[in-house]
XYZ file of C-alpha atoms in Angstrom:
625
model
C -35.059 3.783 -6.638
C -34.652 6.944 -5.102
C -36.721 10.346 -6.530
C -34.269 12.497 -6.610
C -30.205 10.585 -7.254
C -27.183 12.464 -6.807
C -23.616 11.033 -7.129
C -23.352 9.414 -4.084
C -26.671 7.376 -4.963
C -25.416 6.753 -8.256
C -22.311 5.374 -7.130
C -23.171 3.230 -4.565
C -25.895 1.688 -6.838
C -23.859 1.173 -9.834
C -21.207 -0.014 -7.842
C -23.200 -2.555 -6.014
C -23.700 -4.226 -9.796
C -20.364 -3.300 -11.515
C -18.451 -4.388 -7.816
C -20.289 -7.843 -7.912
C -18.131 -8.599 -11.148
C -14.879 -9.542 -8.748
C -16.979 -12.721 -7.075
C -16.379 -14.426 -10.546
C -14.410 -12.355 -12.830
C -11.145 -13.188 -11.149
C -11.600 -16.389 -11.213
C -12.815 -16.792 -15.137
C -9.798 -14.472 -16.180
C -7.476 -16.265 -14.115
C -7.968 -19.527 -16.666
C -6.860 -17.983 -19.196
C -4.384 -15.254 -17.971
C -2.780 -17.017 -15.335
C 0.430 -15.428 -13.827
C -0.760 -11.984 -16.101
C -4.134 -11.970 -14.318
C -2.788 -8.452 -12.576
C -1.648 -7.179 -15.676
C -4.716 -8.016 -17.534
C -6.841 -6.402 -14.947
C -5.174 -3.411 -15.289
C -4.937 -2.748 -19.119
C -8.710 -3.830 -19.185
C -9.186 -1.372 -16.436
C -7.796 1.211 -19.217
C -10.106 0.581 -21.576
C -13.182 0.479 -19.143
C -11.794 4.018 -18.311
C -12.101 5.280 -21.614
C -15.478 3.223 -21.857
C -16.845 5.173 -18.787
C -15.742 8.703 -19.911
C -17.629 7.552 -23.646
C -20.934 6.813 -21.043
C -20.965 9.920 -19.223
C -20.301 12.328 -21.795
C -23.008 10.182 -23.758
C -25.406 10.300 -20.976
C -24.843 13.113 -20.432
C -26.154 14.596 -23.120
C -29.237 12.026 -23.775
C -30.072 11.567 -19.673
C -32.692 8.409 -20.459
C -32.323 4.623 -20.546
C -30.753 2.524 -23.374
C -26.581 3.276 -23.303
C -25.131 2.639 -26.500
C -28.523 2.451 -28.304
C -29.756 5.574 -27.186
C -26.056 6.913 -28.388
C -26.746 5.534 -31.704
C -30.053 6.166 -32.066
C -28.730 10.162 -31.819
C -26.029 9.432 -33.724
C -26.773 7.291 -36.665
C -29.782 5.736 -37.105
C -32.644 2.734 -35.600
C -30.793 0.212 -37.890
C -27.331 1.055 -35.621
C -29.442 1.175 -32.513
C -30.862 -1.993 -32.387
C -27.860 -3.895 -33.459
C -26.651 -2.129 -29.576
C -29.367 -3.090 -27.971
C -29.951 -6.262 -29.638
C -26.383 -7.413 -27.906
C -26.948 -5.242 -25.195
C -30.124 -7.852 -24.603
C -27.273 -10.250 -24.835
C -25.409 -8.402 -22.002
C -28.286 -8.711 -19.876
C -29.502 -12.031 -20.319
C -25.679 -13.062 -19.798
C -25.626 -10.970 -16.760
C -28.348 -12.774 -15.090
C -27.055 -16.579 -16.185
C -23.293 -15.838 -14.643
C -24.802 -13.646 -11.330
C -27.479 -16.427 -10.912
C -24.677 -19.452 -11.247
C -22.723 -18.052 -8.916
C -24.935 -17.744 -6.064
C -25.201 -21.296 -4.918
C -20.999 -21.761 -5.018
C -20.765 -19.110 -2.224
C -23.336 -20.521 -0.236
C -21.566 -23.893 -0.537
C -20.064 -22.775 2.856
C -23.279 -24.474 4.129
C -23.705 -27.384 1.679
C -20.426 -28.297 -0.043
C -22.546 -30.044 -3.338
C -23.853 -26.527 -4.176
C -20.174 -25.692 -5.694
C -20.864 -28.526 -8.326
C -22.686 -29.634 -10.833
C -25.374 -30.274 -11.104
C -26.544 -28.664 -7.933
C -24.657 -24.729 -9.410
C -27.358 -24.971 -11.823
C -30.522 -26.178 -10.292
C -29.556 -23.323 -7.471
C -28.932 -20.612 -10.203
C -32.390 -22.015 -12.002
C -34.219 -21.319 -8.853
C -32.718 -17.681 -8.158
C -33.748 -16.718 -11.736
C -37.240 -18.022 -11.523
C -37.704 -16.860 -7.626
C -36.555 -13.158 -9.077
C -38.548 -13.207 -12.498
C -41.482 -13.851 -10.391
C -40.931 -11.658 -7.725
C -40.175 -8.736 -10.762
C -43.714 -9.947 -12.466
C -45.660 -9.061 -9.211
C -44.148 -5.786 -9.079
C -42.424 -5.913 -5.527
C -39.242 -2.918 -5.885
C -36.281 -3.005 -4.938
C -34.949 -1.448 -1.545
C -32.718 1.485 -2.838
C -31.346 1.745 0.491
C -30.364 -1.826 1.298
C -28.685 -1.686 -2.237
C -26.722 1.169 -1.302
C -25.863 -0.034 2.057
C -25.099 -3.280 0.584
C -22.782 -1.697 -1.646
C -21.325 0.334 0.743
C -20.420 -2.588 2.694
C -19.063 -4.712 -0.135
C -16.439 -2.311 -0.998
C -15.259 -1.779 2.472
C -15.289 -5.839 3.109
C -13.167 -5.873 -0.787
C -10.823 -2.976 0.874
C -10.229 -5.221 3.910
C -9.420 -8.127 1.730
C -6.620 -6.095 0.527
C -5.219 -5.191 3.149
C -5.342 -8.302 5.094
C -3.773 -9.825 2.173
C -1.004 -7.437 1.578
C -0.143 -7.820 5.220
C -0.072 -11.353 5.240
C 0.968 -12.889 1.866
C 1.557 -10.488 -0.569
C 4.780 -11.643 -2.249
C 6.467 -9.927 -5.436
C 8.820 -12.503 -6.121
C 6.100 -14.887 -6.111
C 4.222 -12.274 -8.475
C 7.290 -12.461 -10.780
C 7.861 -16.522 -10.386
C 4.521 -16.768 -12.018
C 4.717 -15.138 -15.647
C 5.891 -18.073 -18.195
C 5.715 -15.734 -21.257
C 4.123 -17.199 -24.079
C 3.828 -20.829 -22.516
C 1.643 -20.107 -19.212
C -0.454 -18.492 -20.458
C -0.134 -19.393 -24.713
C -0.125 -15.640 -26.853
C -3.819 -16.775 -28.328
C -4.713 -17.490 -24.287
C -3.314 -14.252 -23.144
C -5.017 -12.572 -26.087
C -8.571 -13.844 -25.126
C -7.858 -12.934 -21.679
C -8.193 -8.966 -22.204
C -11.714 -9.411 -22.750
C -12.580 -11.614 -20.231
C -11.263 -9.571 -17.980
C -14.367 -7.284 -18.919
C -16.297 -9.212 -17.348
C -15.375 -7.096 -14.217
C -17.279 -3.884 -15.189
C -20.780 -5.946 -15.872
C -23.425 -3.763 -15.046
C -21.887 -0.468 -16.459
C -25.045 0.487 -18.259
C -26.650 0.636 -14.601
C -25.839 4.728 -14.062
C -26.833 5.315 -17.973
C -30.102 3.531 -16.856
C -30.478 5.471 -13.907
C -29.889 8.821 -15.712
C -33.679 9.454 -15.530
C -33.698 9.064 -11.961
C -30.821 11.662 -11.428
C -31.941 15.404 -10.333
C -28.777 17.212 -12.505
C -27.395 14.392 -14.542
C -24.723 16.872 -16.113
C -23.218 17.033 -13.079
C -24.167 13.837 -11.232
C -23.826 11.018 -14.168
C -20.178 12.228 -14.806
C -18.926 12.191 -11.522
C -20.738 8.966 -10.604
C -18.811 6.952 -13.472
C -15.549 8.405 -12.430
C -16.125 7.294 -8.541
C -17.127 3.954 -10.050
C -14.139 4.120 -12.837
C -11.894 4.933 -9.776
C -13.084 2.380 -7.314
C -13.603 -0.817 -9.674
C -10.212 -0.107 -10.786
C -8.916 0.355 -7.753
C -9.937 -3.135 -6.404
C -8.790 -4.781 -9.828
C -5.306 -3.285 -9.209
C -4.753 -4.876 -6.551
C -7.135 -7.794 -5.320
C -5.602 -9.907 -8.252
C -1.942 -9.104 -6.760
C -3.407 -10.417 -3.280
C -5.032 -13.210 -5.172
C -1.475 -14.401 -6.900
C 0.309 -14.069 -4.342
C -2.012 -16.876 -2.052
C -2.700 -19.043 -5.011
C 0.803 -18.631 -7.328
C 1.117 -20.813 -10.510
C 2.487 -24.373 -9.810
C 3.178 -27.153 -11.674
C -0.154 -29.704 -11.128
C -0.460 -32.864 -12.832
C 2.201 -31.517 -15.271
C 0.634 -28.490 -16.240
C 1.800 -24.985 -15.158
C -1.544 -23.377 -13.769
C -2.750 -21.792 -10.453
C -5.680 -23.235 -8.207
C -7.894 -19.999 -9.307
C -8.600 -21.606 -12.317
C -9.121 -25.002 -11.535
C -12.373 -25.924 -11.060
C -13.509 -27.895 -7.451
C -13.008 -31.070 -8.419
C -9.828 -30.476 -8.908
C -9.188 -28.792 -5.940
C -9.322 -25.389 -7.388
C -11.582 -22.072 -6.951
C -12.516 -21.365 -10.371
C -16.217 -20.907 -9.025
C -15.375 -19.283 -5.925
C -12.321 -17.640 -5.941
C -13.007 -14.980 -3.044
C -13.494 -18.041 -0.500
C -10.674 -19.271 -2.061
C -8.608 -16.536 -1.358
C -9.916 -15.828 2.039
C -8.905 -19.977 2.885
C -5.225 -19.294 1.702
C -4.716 -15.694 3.082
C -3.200 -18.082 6.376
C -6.369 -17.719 8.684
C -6.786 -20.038 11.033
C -9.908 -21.715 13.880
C -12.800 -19.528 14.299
C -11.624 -16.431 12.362
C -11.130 -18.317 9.210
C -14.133 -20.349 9.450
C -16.118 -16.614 10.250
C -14.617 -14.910 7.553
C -16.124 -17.380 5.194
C -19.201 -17.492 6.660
C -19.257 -13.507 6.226
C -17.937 -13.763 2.406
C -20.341 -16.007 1.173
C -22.992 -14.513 2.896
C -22.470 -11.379 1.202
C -21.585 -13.039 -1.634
C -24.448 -14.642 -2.456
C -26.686 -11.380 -1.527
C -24.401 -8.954 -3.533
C -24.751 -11.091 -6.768
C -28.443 -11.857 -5.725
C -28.780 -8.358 -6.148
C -26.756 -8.663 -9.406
C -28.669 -10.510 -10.627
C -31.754 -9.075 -10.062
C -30.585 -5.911 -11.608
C -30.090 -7.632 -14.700
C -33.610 -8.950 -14.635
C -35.035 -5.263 -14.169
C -32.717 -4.188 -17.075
C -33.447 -7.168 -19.958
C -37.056 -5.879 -18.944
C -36.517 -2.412 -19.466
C -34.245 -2.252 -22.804
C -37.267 -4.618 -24.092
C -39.719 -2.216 -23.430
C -37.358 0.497 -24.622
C -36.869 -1.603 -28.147
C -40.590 -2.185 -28.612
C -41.337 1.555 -27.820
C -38.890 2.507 -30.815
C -40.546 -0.844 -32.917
C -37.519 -2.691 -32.503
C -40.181 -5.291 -31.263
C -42.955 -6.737 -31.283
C -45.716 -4.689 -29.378
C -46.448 -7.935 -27.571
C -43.406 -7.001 -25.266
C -44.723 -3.730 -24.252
C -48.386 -5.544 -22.767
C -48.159 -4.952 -19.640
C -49.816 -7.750 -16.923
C -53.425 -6.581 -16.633
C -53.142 -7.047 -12.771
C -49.285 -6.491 -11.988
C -48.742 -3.553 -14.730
C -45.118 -5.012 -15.310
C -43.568 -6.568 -18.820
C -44.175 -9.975 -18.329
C -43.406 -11.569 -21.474
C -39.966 -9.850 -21.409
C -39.503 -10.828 -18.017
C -40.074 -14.563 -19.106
C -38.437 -14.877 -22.008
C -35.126 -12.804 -21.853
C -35.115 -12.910 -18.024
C -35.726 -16.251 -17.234
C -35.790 -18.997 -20.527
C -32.861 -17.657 -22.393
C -30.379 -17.020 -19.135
C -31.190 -20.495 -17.833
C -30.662 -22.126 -21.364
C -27.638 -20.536 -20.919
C -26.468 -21.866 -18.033
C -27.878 -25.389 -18.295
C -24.500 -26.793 -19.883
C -22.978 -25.551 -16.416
C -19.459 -24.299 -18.712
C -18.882 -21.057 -16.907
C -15.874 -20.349 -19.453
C -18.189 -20.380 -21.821
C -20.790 -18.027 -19.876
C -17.863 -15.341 -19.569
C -16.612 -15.038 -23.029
C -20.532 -14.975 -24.198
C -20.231 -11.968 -21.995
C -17.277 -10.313 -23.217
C -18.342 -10.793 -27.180
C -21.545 -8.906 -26.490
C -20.072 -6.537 -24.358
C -17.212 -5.541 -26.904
C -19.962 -5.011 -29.735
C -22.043 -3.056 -27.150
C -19.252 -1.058 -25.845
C -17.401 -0.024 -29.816
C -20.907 1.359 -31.081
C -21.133 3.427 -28.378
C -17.816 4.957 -28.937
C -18.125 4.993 -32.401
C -21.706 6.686 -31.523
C -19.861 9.812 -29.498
C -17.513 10.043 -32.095
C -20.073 10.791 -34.773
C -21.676 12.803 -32.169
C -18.805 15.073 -31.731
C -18.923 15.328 -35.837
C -22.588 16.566 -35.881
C -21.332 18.996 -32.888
C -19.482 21.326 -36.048
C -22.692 22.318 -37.322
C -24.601 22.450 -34.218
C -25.009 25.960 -32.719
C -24.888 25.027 -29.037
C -22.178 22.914 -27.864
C -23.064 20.057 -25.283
C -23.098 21.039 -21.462
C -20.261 18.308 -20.343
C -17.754 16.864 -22.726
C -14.989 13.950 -21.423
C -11.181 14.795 -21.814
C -9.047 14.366 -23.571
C -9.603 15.402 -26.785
C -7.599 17.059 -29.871
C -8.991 19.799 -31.842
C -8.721 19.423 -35.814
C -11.069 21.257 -38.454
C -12.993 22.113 -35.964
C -14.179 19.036 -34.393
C -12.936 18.000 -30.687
C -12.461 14.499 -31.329
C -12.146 12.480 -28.617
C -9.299 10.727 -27.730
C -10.451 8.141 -25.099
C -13.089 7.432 -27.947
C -11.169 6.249 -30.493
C -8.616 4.114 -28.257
C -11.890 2.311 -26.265
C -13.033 1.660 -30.181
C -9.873 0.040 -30.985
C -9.635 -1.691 -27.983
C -12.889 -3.285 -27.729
C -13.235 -3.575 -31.545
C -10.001 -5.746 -31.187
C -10.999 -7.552 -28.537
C -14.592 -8.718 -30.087
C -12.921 -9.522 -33.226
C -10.435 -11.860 -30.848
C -13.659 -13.468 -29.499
C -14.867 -14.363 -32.316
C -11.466 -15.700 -34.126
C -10.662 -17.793 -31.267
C -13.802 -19.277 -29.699
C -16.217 -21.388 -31.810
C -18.565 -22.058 -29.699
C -18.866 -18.398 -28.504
C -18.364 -17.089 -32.256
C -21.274 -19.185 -33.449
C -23.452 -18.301 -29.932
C -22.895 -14.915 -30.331
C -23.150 -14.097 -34.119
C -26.444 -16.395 -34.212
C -27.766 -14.497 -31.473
C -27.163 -11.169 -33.695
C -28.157 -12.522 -36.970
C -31.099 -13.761 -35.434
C -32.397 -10.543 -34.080
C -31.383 -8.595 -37.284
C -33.665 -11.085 -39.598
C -36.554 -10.315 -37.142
C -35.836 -7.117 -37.146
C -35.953 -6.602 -40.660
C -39.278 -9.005 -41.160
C -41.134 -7.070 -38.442
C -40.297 -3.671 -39.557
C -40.934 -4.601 -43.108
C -43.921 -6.157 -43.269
C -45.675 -5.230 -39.768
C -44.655 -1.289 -39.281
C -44.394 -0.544 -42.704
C -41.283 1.364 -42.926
C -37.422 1.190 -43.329
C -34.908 -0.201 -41.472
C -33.144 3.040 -40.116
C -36.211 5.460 -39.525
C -37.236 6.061 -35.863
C -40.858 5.203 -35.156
C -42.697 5.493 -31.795
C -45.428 2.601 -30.800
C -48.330 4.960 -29.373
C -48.633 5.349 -25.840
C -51.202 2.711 -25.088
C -53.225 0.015 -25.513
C -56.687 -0.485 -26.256
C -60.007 1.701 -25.574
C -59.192 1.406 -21.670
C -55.760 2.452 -21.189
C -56.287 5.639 -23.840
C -56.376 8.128 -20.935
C -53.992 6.539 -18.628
C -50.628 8.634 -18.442
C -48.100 6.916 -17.626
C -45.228 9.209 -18.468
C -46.048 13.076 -17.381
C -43.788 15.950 -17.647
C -44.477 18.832 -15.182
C -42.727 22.254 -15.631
C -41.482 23.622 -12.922
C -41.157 27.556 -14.147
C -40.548 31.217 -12.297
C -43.607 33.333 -11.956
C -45.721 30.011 -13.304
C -48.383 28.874 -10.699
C -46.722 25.411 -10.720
C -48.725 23.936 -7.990
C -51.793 23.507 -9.399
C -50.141 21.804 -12.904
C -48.795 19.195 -9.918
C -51.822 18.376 -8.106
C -53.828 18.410 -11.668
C -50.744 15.946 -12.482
C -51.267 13.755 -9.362
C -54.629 12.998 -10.087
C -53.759 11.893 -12.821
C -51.561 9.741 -12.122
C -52.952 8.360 -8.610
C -55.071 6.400 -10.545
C -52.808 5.176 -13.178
C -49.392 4.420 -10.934
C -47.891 6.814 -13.792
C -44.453 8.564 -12.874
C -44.317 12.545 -12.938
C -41.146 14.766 -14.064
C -40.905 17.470 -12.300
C -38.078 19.792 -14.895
C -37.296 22.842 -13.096
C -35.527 24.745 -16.685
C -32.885 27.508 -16.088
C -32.544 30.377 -18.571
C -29.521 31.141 -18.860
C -29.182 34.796 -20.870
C -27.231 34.586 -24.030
C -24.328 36.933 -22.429
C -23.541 33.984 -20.396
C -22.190 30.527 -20.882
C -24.347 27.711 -20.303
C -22.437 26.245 -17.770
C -22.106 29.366 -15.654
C -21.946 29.177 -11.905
C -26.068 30.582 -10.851
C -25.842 29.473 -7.269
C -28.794 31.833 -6.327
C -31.131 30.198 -9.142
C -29.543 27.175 -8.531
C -30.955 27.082 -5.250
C -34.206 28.314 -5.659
C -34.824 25.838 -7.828
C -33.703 23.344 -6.072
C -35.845 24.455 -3.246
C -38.913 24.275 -5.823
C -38.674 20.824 -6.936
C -38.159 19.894 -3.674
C -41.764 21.323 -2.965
C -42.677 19.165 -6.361
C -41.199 16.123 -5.106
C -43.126 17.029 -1.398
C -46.480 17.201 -3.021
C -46.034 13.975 -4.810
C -45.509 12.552 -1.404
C -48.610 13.628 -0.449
C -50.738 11.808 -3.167
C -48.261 8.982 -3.151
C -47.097 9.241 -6.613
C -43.833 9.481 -7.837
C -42.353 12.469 -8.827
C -38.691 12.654 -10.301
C -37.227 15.988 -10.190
C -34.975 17.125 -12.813
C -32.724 20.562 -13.570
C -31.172 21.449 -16.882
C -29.974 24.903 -18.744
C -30.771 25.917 -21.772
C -31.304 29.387 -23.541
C -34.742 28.850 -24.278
C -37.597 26.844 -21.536
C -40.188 25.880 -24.345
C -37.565 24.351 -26.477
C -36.013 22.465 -23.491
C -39.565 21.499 -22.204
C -40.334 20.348 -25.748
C -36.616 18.299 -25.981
C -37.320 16.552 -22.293
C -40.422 15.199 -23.521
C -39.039 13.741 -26.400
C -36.337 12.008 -24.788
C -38.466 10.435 -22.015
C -41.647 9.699 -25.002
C -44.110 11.563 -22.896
C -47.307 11.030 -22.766
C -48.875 14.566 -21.921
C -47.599 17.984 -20.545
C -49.093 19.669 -17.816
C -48.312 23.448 -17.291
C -49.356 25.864 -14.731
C -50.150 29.361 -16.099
C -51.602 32.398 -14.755
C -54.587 33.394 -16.468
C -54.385 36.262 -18.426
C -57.109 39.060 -19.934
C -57.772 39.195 -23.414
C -56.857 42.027 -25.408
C -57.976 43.837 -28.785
C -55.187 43.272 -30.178
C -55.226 39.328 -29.886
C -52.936 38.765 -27.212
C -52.147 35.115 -26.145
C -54.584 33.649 -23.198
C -51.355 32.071 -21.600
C -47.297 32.846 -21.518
C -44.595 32.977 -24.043
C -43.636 29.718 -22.977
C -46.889 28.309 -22.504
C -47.916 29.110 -26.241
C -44.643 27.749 -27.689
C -45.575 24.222 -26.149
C -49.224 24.278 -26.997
C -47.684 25.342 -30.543
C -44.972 22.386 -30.902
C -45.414 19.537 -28.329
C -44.827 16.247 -29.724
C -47.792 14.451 -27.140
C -50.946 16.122 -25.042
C -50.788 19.228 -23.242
C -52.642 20.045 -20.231
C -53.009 24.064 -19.091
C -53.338 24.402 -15.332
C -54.672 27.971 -15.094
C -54.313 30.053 -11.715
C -58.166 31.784 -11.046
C -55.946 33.302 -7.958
C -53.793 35.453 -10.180
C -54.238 37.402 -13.255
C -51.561 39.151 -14.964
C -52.392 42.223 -17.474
């Protein structure tokens, strides 16, 4: 990914995950909505609104990787935190079965058997062991085909639109197709609402990418209202498109529309963009082009897809054994390749292609939805408890989502408590309704919570709700191997040389650096008062951070926050990211009679109260009385 992300970044990468969601999620919604598929997009697109503003106020405050667990981790306690990330896993390893599936039916515009079984799941088997291989060597991503990827896919989605308002969009067709209560049933229309969530998968992707983000106060909240804005957009009016081509009919006696028929029955439950593109009334070479086009990019956007969710059921497993959620085992890394290789082989590749081995992609969705709906109400019961602890807190956080009401002096937030209800109500729906998915889904929670329990018990030694930190390494010969280093970045601090003593450490090592520029703001002042002056000199110095990286080829993320004091938010940054040592630049200073400190005010305080190593970078150049 990119060093330094701002919202643009943020967007286009989220959105090139979240945005893959349509290639299926029309389709899988459309079986059980039918003639309400618009609708249903659009009140789910409600609650993933008040989902996103319950993210970026979240991440907001706690800029690292984990979502909801993080959330509950602040909020409540590691017993609450793992149940998140336990289905969160869930999320991911779902994520990568439905992405994967879904790749061979839009390349069935080469080879028609590729739409069917068994040939869907022998090519989905393939992409998830070709990318869990590809992730265990270690080869990155290309941040910038991503984007441009992304970028593309929304304009090609925005086309669609258009092209089929122009040419088919119909509302009396639109109103033709709602049979209340008979196409769809109540208990199918019910289910529907979350499936339909299957169109924001990948909505953890910004709260993962927090770390990567220079001001993430700033950044992560605008980033999830571009994505809010777009997805929905799309959503609102794709499906209308999609109707209108493909109404409801009467086939074989039942009232139900081609969308969610699978191919064998003539229908485009597994592609459902190619089968809107071959009913938008193309005809000859354009039609036969366009669908070349669309399942090209198809198949590369949910490669991609898919691929994120193989990077992201490796990196909440690493996050969960860091916090002893897990076995250590899942934090070895692969003595040659330095990447989580168990994790990458168990919950990236065994468990999604057990998954989709019975080839029931109705059954892959609302697997989905059920672990998404747990996921998503901790989290907003998480920022709700958050906003409780704020009444005794004596700083209030720097970004907080609207609206809220003010009672006995808490802010509670509004969009919290409806995307609780809301996904709450739809999880308990899941589980009501569908068996197979009820006894899936709860096993797969149980499960984890027994193991949890056992391992904590009888292997860490402690209770069930008490954070504990695996240390930093393992064994004799990774003990002075850093892979997580904080760097300072501080006025009148001789920050240079704490970078280049940082670089060499981390040459060696392929450790990533933090560069955290802090700005004081004086007590007189709010927090989030407009500094552009300090705003862009610091800018301008982690720029210089991020440039010296560069020249030792090692990574250096650059990061700006505010607080009132730099040693406390020095001390707070390292906790949140579990660093491994600080380095600090400091000008050396003469000793006095009276006992004066060697180093700074804000030097001392971190040699006082860091939670890890500190390194001191002293300046011989420059002396200071």
């Amino acid at each position: 990914m990119e060093r330094v992300l701002g919202t643009p970044a943020l967007f286009a990468t989220a959105y090139g995950n979240v945005g893959s969601s349509i290639y299926y999620a029309l389709g899988l919604t459309a079986v059980y909505a039918l003639g309400l598929t618009p609708l249903v997009f659009v009140v789910a697109g409600i609650v993933f609104a008040a989902t996103a503003a319950t993210y970026a106020e979240g991440t907001a405050r706690f800029p690292e990787a984990g979502g909801s667990a993080s959330f509950a981790r602040h909020a409540f306690d590691e017993l609450i935190s793992f149940s998140a990330a336990w289905a969160q896993m869930l999320v991911y390893v779902v994520t990568v079965a439905v992405s994967a599936f879904f790749v061979p039916h839009y390349l069935s515009v080469f080879w028609e058997p590729l739409n069917t079984n068994p040939w869907d799941v022998a090519g989905g088997a393939v992409v998830i062991v070709l990318l869990v291989g590809l992730n265990m060597i270690g080869v990155q991503e290309a941040a910038k085909l991503s984007i441009s990827l992304a970028v593309v896919d929304f304009a090609t989605q925005v086309l669609l639109v258009i092209l089929g308002f122009a040419l088919v969009f119909n509302p009396g067709i639109l109103v033709e197709n709602v049979h209340w209560g008979v196409a769809p049933t109540w208990s199918s229309l019910a289910v529907s609402v979350p499936v339909a969530m299957l169109a924001y998968t990948g909505v953890e992707t910004v709260s993962n990418l927090a770390e990567e983000a220079r001001d993430p106060v700033r950044t992560v909240p605008s980033a999830y209202k571009l994505v809010a804005g777009a997805v929905f957009a799309i959503y609102f009016t794709l499906p209308l498109v999609a109707l209108s081509a493909l109404p409801v009919e009467r086939i074989e006696g039942e009232l139900t529309t081609r969308l969610a028929l699978p191919p064998e029955d003539d229908g485009f439950a597994n592609d459902p963009i190619l089968g809107l593109v071959e009913n938008l009334g193309l005809e000859g070479w354009v039609l036969s082009t366009t669908q070349v086009y669309v399942g090209i990019l198809a198949a590369t956007i949910l490669f991609i897809a898919t691929n994120a969710g193989v990077i992201g059921a490796s990196r909440i497993t690493y996050s969960m054994a860091t916090y002893r959620q897990l076995p250590e085992v899942f934090r070895r890394l692969h003595p040659r390749f330095k990447t989580p290789w168990l994790a990458l082989i168990l919950f990236a590749g065994i468990a999604p292609i057990l998954i989709i081995l019975p080839g029931d992609v109705n059954f892959v969705g609302t697997l989905y939805s059920l672990g998404a709906t747990f996921s998503f109400t901790v989290a907003h019961a998480s920022l709700v408890r958050l906003r409780m602890l704020d009444r005794s807190s004596a700083e209030a956080p720097l970004y907080r989502a609207r609206p809220n009401l003010r009672y006995r002096g808490v802010d509670w937030p509004l969009f919290a408590f409806l995307g609780a209800l809301a996904t709450g109500a739809s999880f308990a729906v899941l589980v009501v309704q569908n068996p197979t998915t009820r006894w899936v889904g709860l096993g797969w929670l149980a499960f984890g919570l027994v193991g949890y329990a056992v391992y904590r018990r009888r292997v860490v030694h402690t209770t069930l709700r008490e954070t504990v930190k695996a240390p930093p390494a393992f064994g004799a010969a990774l003990a002075l191997e850093y892979r997580r280093i904080l760097v300072p970045i501080m006025a009148g601090h001789p920050s240079d040389e704490a970078l280049d003593l940082a670089c060499s450490l981390a040459a060696e090592s392929g450790a990533r650096i933090v560069a955290l520029h802090v700005l004081e703001v004086p007590l007189d002042m709010a927090l989030d008062a407009e500094l552009p002056a300090l705003e862009a000199q610091a800018h301008r110095e982690l720029d210089e951070a991020v440039a010296i990286g560069d020249s030792y080829d090692v990574r250096v993320v650059a990061r700006l926050v505010r607080a009132r004091s730099a040693g406390q938010a020095i001390l707070e940054e390292a906790g949140r990211r579990g660093t491994e040592i600080i380095v600090l630049g400091s000008p050396r200073r003469r000793l006095t009679g009276g006992g004066a400190a060697v180093f700074g005010r804000t030097v001392d305080y971190v040699l006082k109260h860091a939670p890890c190593r500190v390194m001191v970078a002293a300046s011989r150049g420059r002396e200071a009385a």
